[in-house]
Amino acid sequence: MSDAGASGMTARRPSRSLLWSVPGLRANAPKRNALVVLCYLLLIALLAELLLLFVV
């Protein structure tokens, strides 16, 4: 007999979007998620500004 079903290796995980793999995001906290996304955008903007400052 095979015990593959008992080990749980064949159970499929629910499909998750790429968005939920971002650190800091939670499925049940839309306000917190908005703040996290804004912080990431601010960080990206600051890094882009520094990059332009040193490259040009």
Short mmCIF file of C-alpha atoms in Angstrom, two decimals:
data_model
loop_
_atom_site.label_atom_id
_atom_site.label_comp_id
_atom_site.label_asym_id
_atom_site.label_seq_id
_atom_site.Cartn_x
_atom_site.Cartn_y
_atom_site.Cartn_z
CA MET A 1 0.00 0.00 0.00
CA SER A 2 1.03 3.57 -0.62
CA ASP A 3 0.86 6.10 2.17
CA ALA A 4 1.26 9.16 -0.10
CA GLY A 5 -2.19 10.42 0.87
CA ALA A 6 -1.44 10.16 4.57
CA SER A 7 1.74 12.19 4.32
CA GLY A 8 -0.06 15.20 2.89
CA MET A 9 2.34 15.54 -0.02
CA THR A 10 -0.46 15.19 -2.57
CA ALA A 11 -2.69 17.86 -1.04
CA ARG A 12 -2.80 20.97 -3.19
CA ARG A 13 -2.29 24.35 -1.61
CA PRO A 14 -4.80 27.04 -2.49
CA SER A 15 -3.64 29.29 -5.28
CA ARG A 16 -2.13 32.51 -3.98
CA SER A 17 -1.42 35.56 -6.06
CA LEU A 18 2.01 37.12 -6.25
CA LEU A 19 0.70 40.03 -4.18
CA TRP A 20 0.42 37.90 -1.05
CA SER A 21 4.08 36.92 -1.24
CA VAL A 22 5.08 40.56 -0.61
CA PRO A 23 6.41 40.96 2.95
CA GLY A 24 4.08 42.92 5.19
CA LEU A 25 0.80 42.31 3.36
CA ARG A 26 -2.11 40.54 5.07
CA ALA A 27 -5.29 39.19 3.53
CA ASN A 28 -7.61 40.68 6.16
CA ALA A 29 -6.07 44.14 6.64
CA PRO A 30 -6.76 46.42 3.64
CA LYS A 31 -5.79 49.65 5.45
CA ARG A 32 -2.51 48.15 6.59
CA ASN A 33 -1.90 46.82 3.09
CA ALA A 34 -2.41 50.30 1.64
CA LEU A 35 0.17 51.71 4.05
CA VAL A 36 2.63 48.94 3.24
CA VAL A 37 2.24 49.54 -0.50
CA LEU A 38 2.70 53.29 -0.02
CA CYS A 39 5.87 52.66 1.99
CA TYR A 40 7.23 50.40 -0.75
CA LEU A 41 6.43 53.05 -3.39
CA LEU A 42 8.16 55.72 -1.31
CA LEU A 43 11.20 53.50 -0.91
CA ILE A 44 11.33 52.84 -4.65
CA ALA A 45 11.01 56.57 -5.38
CA LEU A 46 13.85 57.39 -2.97
CA LEU A 47 16.08 54.72 -4.47
CA ALA A 48 15.33 55.97 -7.98
CA GLU A 49 16.16 59.54 -6.91
CA LEU A 50 19.46 58.42 -5.39
CA LEU A 51 20.28 56.42 -8.49
CA LEU A 52 19.63 59.43 -10.72
CA LEU A 53 21.63 61.67 -8.39
CA PHE A 54 24.74 59.50 -8.56
CA VAL A 55 24.49 58.40 -12.20
CA VAL A 56 23.92 61.80 -13.81
#
